[in-house]
């Protein structure tokens, strides 16, 4: 264990802990923007710089491991100036389109600018000529809103192991671009870690403000993995899917289906009752009617042609338990081994 | 060296602006050459360590503008303050230079310069605004004028260059911060691509480089240098392990030709690689049956496994390079023939002759007397050079001598001695190699000089030596060893291996015009182009520099390839701006071992796991195991990314 002090308070943490993590253990808040709990520290925003007694240079708390006996000062006039300058420089060209930004109300940049009370920016630079070089039918990139914190780039590489996006160019003209469009699976990991409205979901634009939706925790129905997600519900309509960092077996990650494939829930084309074909036409029926019919027909077919005339095909969208029960039903009740699973096709 | 009017270099302020020339103080932290290139005088320097002005003709605001524009251009964009802040500064300075300054600009410049240098992620941002802060402090009047409606300032002539201490120290100038950063981010293939822009042998160099980069690693000032060499080895091993085929950027030149290369050593292979990537037809003539030259002969398998070297050379062959093995130029084929048949010839046959010890008995052909180069060559070809012999004495203090002693155990010779005329401190061999040899229990006889090879019946039975003591320093700065009278003694042995240096066999040059040689038997070339006086013949590697580092040979091969390509395409062969910056940085040092970085350090470098000395000394298995991906990424994360920019103001002199 390493012992240090932060703002005079003694903290003991394991060797290799960063100053930021040590401060959080001690309940001391150090502001961050690019830091994300699931990613290796990036160190692009410089909001978390702190002073250390006897060390000339301010150090970034997120990337600096603790050392025995150091005395960290989490805030000072100097640190405050650096943090303010970091935010002010972002604001030099950040559009103030918060009223129509999907992220308005849950934007980390908005929160920090509010916290630091920045009401004017004396710095100027022409708007960089950035093109929207990254977008899929499901993900929209707003280059003007991008602060280049690199969370998206890091998440694509570290969490998904894909590395489809990268920073290109130099200096002020650098921007986030797709380096390999083939690799991108539109999983949306990038937009889930974006602290601002630079990456948004194309499907739910203008459908509801973040603070107005009800977030209903549930399990994804697309496969047996059991990913935890939150349906964003407004007026009994699902308008988006979000996750909580680190929650569930998926730790907050989703695939393209889980994150974007929610529109079927409220689709007009969705079947809500069983249909029975009578005289060549499907007619709505009750569950009891339908199940009785199926049971009768199974019984009759089994009687006439034997149980092997019946086969069962189960779905990857069922859980393991449901699939187990299904094969049990086919073998024990129908009496056939003709059972398979769509994931094997 | 011309006088300096003002300097803030390295924090030392020398201000002669209000003094008479005879009262001028001199700057101790920097010396600035008078000329950049011929006819181009250096008027001022601005860079990571401050400002040096030689004349008041240079406008300080314009100098800062140019420099900050270069900083902005080189900013990587990966942290907020440097990416946007340096743009704001460069634009503000630009406006001031156009005569549109505002009073508020001064405060903006001062505040931003401070915030950026205090908190940027890497040294571009940390060192970038530093000289601007000096300028605002010591040239306040010039800035006040520019901020208050002063006239537009005419733009001067400047040259800017991005460098880093490690990159500058590397003879082939590998972009080390970038390839290390790629490793940190898990982009191993991209890292290798960066290395291969210049070097085709990452697996070889990643094992045996003498690593001047690590000696100039700025992290040393904080705790320990980055393990640059082994990071390079890691990415190369990773590719092999994943069975990935390397991919090379091949871009054919407008005009292609045929080139003959003498020697398949590091210089020859690197030259062939760069020429092949330009679409030229390259044929290498190699005297031995193996590629690698001195790195195959002189470096044992436990340091550089044979398949690594062969594998990397095979990759170069896949680019279309032909290698004729067992073909000695000068004997099997004449150099004049190659000169006649090709558009250019590159000589890189190395230095394979053993230097004489000048002791009695060394030329008498005793059995058991084997030169270092021959000894290692035999062992590396899988032979025991003298199976009868069990007691070995190696003479010399360089890497070849250390290789000879360590190899001796591995061909089952248990009694191994090394004789060196100075002390351990003066030994030119790699410190790590000496340490490993000590661990393997080589007996070191320091301050000992051989005087006679003793033989019976034509076989070596001992080496007579004399004790030495250190006297006055010689021209190399090392204290000269002098014999202690009456201290003669004999080391019993049956093998004596002289390994005190190698010389160059120049016999192939017979009948060739205009290729000059020096009195040290090296071949004379233009230092920037590697061209000899004979325009078709180029030369680099040990035969041009005398025995040196492998990476220096690779660098020479690359330079030769660039210039051979120019020759074939009818372009002028002249030094590039980068070459002149190399010269400048020989004087204005990019790395200052005394710099106080002012960071929190204490992160020790990752050490490679090694085979234990008792096991390894009897086998040729590679001693050092490589990094795991996690270790490599963590080690790469220690890099401080010390990129920095220097800008000079120059004038076209009439002389």
mmCIF file with all atom_site columns, C-alpha atoms in Angstrom, chain B residues 165-244:
data_model
loop_
_atom_site.group_PDB
_atom_site.id
_atom_site.type_symbol
_atom_site.label_atom_id
_atom_site.label_alt_id
_atom_site.label_comp_id
_atom_site.label_asym_id
_atom_site.label_entity_id
_atom_site.label_seq_id
_atom_site.pdbx_PDB_ins_code
_atom_site.Cartn_x
_atom_site.Cartn_y
_atom_site.Cartn_z
_atom_site.occupancy
_atom_site.B_iso_or_equiv
_atom_site.pdbx_formal_charge
_atom_site.auth_seq_id
_atom_site.auth_comp_id
_atom_site.auth_asym_id
_atom_site.auth_atom_id
_atom_site.pdbx_PDB_model_num
ATOM 1  C CA . UNK B 1 165 ? 16.073 13.480  -28.200 1.00 0.00 ? 165 UNK B CA 1
ATOM 2  C CA . UNK B 1 166 ? 15.714 9.751   -28.999 1.00 0.00 ? 166 UNK B CA 1
ATOM 3  C CA . UNK B 1 167 ? 14.964 10.350  -32.668 1.00 0.00 ? 167 UNK B CA 1
ATOM 4  C CA . UNK B 1 168 ? 17.924 12.684  -33.056 1.00 0.00 ? 168 UNK B CA 1
ATOM 5  C CA . UNK B 1 169 ? 20.271 10.200  -31.370 1.00 0.00 ? 169 UNK B CA 1
ATOM 6  C CA . UNK B 1 170 ? 19.138 7.317   -33.584 1.00 0.00 ? 170 UNK B CA 1
ATOM 7  C CA . UNK B 1 171 ? 21.484 7.164   -36.585 1.00 0.00 ? 171 UNK B CA 1
ATOM 8  C CA . UNK B 1 172 ? 18.617 6.241   -38.927 1.00 0.00 ? 172 UNK B CA 1
ATOM 9  C CA . UNK B 1 173 ? 16.267 8.689   -37.131 1.00 0.00 ? 173 UNK B CA 1
ATOM 10 C CA . UNK B 1 174 ? 13.441 6.254   -36.461 1.00 0.00 ? 174 UNK B CA 1
ATOM 11 C CA . UNK B 1 175 ? 10.279 8.041   -35.393 1.00 0.00 ? 175 UNK B CA 1
ATOM 12 C CA . UNK B 1 176 ? 10.513 6.521   -31.928 1.00 0.00 ? 176 UNK B CA 1
ATOM 13 C CA . UNK B 1 177 ? 7.839  8.560   -30.098 1.00 0.00 ? 177 UNK B CA 1
ATOM 14 C CA . UNK B 1 178 ? 5.281  7.590   -32.732 1.00 0.00 ? 178 UNK B CA 1
ATOM 15 C CA . UNK B 1 179 ? 6.017  3.905   -32.821 1.00 0.00 ? 179 UNK B CA 1
ATOM 16 C CA . UNK B 1 180 ? 6.130  3.732   -29.044 1.00 0.00 ? 180 UNK B CA 1
ATOM 17 C CA . UNK B 1 181 ? 2.806  5.572   -28.857 1.00 0.00 ? 181 UNK B CA 1
ATOM 18 C CA . UNK B 1 182 ? 1.294  3.053   -31.299 1.00 0.00 ? 182 UNK B CA 1
ATOM 19 C CA . UNK B 1 183 ? 2.373  0.248   -28.955 1.00 0.00 ? 183 UNK B CA 1
ATOM 20 C CA . UNK B 1 184 ? 0.843  2.055   -26.003 1.00 0.00 ? 184 UNK B CA 1
ATOM 21 C CA . UNK B 1 185 ? -2.435 2.165   -27.898 1.00 0.00 ? 185 UNK B CA 1
ATOM 22 C CA . UNK B 1 186 ? -2.225 -1.506  -28.865 1.00 0.00 ? 186 UNK B CA 1
ATOM 23 C CA . UNK B 1 187 ? -1.637 -0.702  -32.539 1.00 0.00 ? 187 UNK B CA 1
ATOM 24 C CA . UNK B 1 188 ? 1.251  -3.097  -33.034 1.00 0.00 ? 188 UNK B CA 1
ATOM 25 C CA . UNK B 1 189 ? 1.029  -3.369  -36.803 1.00 0.00 ? 189 UNK B CA 1
ATOM 26 C CA . UNK B 1 190 ? 0.963  0.391   -37.227 1.00 0.00 ? 190 UNK B CA 1
ATOM 27 C CA . UNK B 1 191 ? 3.986  0.616   -34.963 1.00 0.00 ? 191 UNK B CA 1
ATOM 28 C CA . UNK B 1 192 ? 5.874  -1.771  -37.213 1.00 0.00 ? 192 UNK B CA 1
ATOM 29 C CA . UNK B 1 193 ? 4.828  0.232   -40.276 1.00 0.00 ? 193 UNK B CA 1
ATOM 30 C CA . UNK B 1 194 ? 6.401  3.329   -38.720 1.00 0.00 ? 194 UNK B CA 1
ATOM 31 C CA . UNK B 1 195 ? 9.660  1.437   -38.106 1.00 0.00 ? 195 UNK B CA 1
ATOM 32 C CA . UNK B 1 196 ? 9.683  -0.043  -41.600 1.00 0.00 ? 196 UNK B CA 1
ATOM 33 C CA . UNK B 1 197 ? 9.456  3.363   -43.219 1.00 0.00 ? 197 UNK B CA 1
ATOM 34 C CA . UNK B 1 198 ? 13.175 3.457   -42.520 1.00 0.00 ? 198 UNK B CA 1
ATOM 35 C CA . UNK B 1 199 ? 14.352 0.097   -41.234 1.00 0.00 ? 199 UNK B CA 1
ATOM 36 C CA . UNK B 1 200 ? 13.709 -3.382  -42.679 1.00 0.00 ? 200 UNK B CA 1
ATOM 37 C CA . UNK B 1 201 ? 15.280 -5.229  -39.731 1.00 0.00 ? 201 UNK B CA 1
ATOM 38 C CA . UNK B 1 202 ? 13.172 -4.484  -36.620 1.00 0.00 ? 202 UNK B CA 1
ATOM 39 C CA . UNK B 1 203 ? 13.637 -7.978  -35.173 1.00 0.00 ? 203 UNK B CA 1
ATOM 40 C CA . UNK B 1 204 ? 17.416 -7.789  -35.529 1.00 0.00 ? 204 UNK B CA 1
ATOM 41 C CA . UNK B 1 205 ? 17.829 -4.207  -34.346 1.00 0.00 ? 205 UNK B CA 1
ATOM 42 C CA . UNK B 1 206 ? 15.261 -4.854  -31.597 1.00 0.00 ? 206 UNK B CA 1
ATOM 43 C CA . UNK B 1 207 ? 17.686 -7.420  -30.187 1.00 0.00 ? 207 UNK B CA 1
ATOM 44 C CA . UNK B 1 208 ? 21.199 -6.184  -30.726 1.00 0.00 ? 208 UNK B CA 1
ATOM 45 C CA . UNK B 1 209 ? 21.075 -2.420  -31.148 1.00 0.00 ? 209 UNK B CA 1
ATOM 46 C CA . UNK B 1 210 ? 23.500 -0.422  -29.037 1.00 0.00 ? 210 UNK B CA 1
ATOM 47 C CA . UNK B 1 211 ? 20.531 1.954   -28.550 1.00 0.00 ? 211 UNK B CA 1
ATOM 48 C CA . UNK B 1 212 ? 21.871 5.506   -28.516 1.00 0.00 ? 212 UNK B CA 1
ATOM 49 C CA . UNK B 1 213 ? 18.179 6.439   -28.260 1.00 0.00 ? 213 UNK B CA 1
ATOM 50 C CA . UNK B 1 214 ? 17.959 5.013   -24.758 1.00 0.00 ? 214 UNK B CA 1
ATOM 51 C CA . UNK B 1 215 ? 21.056 6.925   -23.718 1.00 0.00 ? 215 UNK B CA 1
ATOM 52 C CA . UNK B 1 216 ? 19.263 10.076  -24.853 1.00 0.00 ? 216 UNK B CA 1
ATOM 53 C CA . UNK B 1 217 ? 15.878 9.154   -23.420 1.00 0.00 ? 217 UNK B CA 1
ATOM 54 C CA . UNK B 1 218 ? 14.541 12.115  -21.453 1.00 0.00 ? 218 UNK B CA 1
ATOM 55 C CA . UNK B 1 219 ? 12.752 9.790   -19.067 1.00 0.00 ? 219 UNK B CA 1
ATOM 56 C CA . UNK B 1 220 ? 16.231 8.968   -17.667 1.00 0.00 ? 220 UNK B CA 1
ATOM 57 C CA . UNK B 1 221 ? 16.182 12.380  -16.004 1.00 0.00 ? 221 UNK B CA 1
ATOM 58 C CA . UNK B 1 222 ? 13.076 11.259  -14.114 1.00 0.00 ? 222 UNK B CA 1
ATOM 59 C CA . UNK B 1 223 ? 13.695 7.566   -13.376 1.00 0.00 ? 223 UNK B CA 1
ATOM 60 C CA . UNK B 1 224 ? 14.857 5.158   -16.106 1.00 0.00 ? 224 UNK B CA 1
ATOM 61 C CA . UNK B 1 225 ? 14.897 5.255   -19.911 1.00 0.00 ? 225 UNK B CA 1
ATOM 62 C CA . UNK B 1 226 ? 12.143 3.640   -21.961 1.00 0.00 ? 226 UNK B CA 1
ATOM 63 C CA . UNK B 1 227 ? 13.015 0.137   -23.119 1.00 0.00 ? 227 UNK B CA 1
ATOM 64 C CA . UNK B 1 228 ? 12.949 1.268   -26.743 1.00 0.00 ? 228 UNK B CA 1
ATOM 65 C CA . UNK B 1 229 ? 14.965 -1.593  -28.147 1.00 0.00 ? 229 UNK B CA 1
ATOM 66 C CA . UNK B 1 230 ? 12.799 -4.322  -26.681 1.00 0.00 ? 230 UNK B CA 1
ATOM 67 C CA . UNK B 1 231 ? 9.610  -2.531  -27.687 1.00 0.00 ? 231 UNK B CA 1
ATOM 68 C CA . UNK B 1 232 ? 10.851 -2.711  -31.258 1.00 0.00 ? 232 UNK B CA 1
ATOM 69 C CA . UNK B 1 233 ? 11.598 -6.401  -30.805 1.00 0.00 ? 233 UNK B CA 1
ATOM 70 C CA . UNK B 1 234 ? 8.132  -6.898  -29.342 1.00 0.00 ? 234 UNK B CA 1
ATOM 71 C CA . UNK B 1 235 ? 6.214  -5.608  -32.382 1.00 0.00 ? 235 UNK B CA 1
ATOM 72 C CA . UNK B 1 236 ? 8.389  -7.657  -34.685 1.00 0.00 ? 236 UNK B CA 1
ATOM 73 C CA . UNK B 1 237 ? 7.890  -10.830 -32.586 1.00 0.00 ? 237 UNK B CA 1
ATOM 74 C CA . UNK B 1 238 ? 4.174  -10.163 -32.395 1.00 0.00 ? 238 UNK B CA 1
ATOM 75 C CA . UNK B 1 239 ? 3.900  -10.152 -36.168 1.00 0.00 ? 239 UNK B CA 1
ATOM 76 C CA . UNK B 1 240 ? 5.823  -13.430 -36.395 1.00 0.00 ? 240 UNK B CA 1
ATOM 77 C CA . UNK B 1 241 ? 3.756  -15.016 -33.668 1.00 0.00 ? 241 UNK B CA 1
ATOM 78 C CA . UNK B 1 242 ? 0.546  -14.075 -35.435 1.00 0.00 ? 242 UNK B CA 1
ATOM 79 C CA . UNK B 1 243 ? 1.934  -15.386 -38.727 1.00 0.00 ? 243 UNK B CA 1
ATOM 80 C CA . UNK B 1 244 ? 1.213  -12.107 -40.413 1.00 0.00 ? 244 UNK B CA 1
#
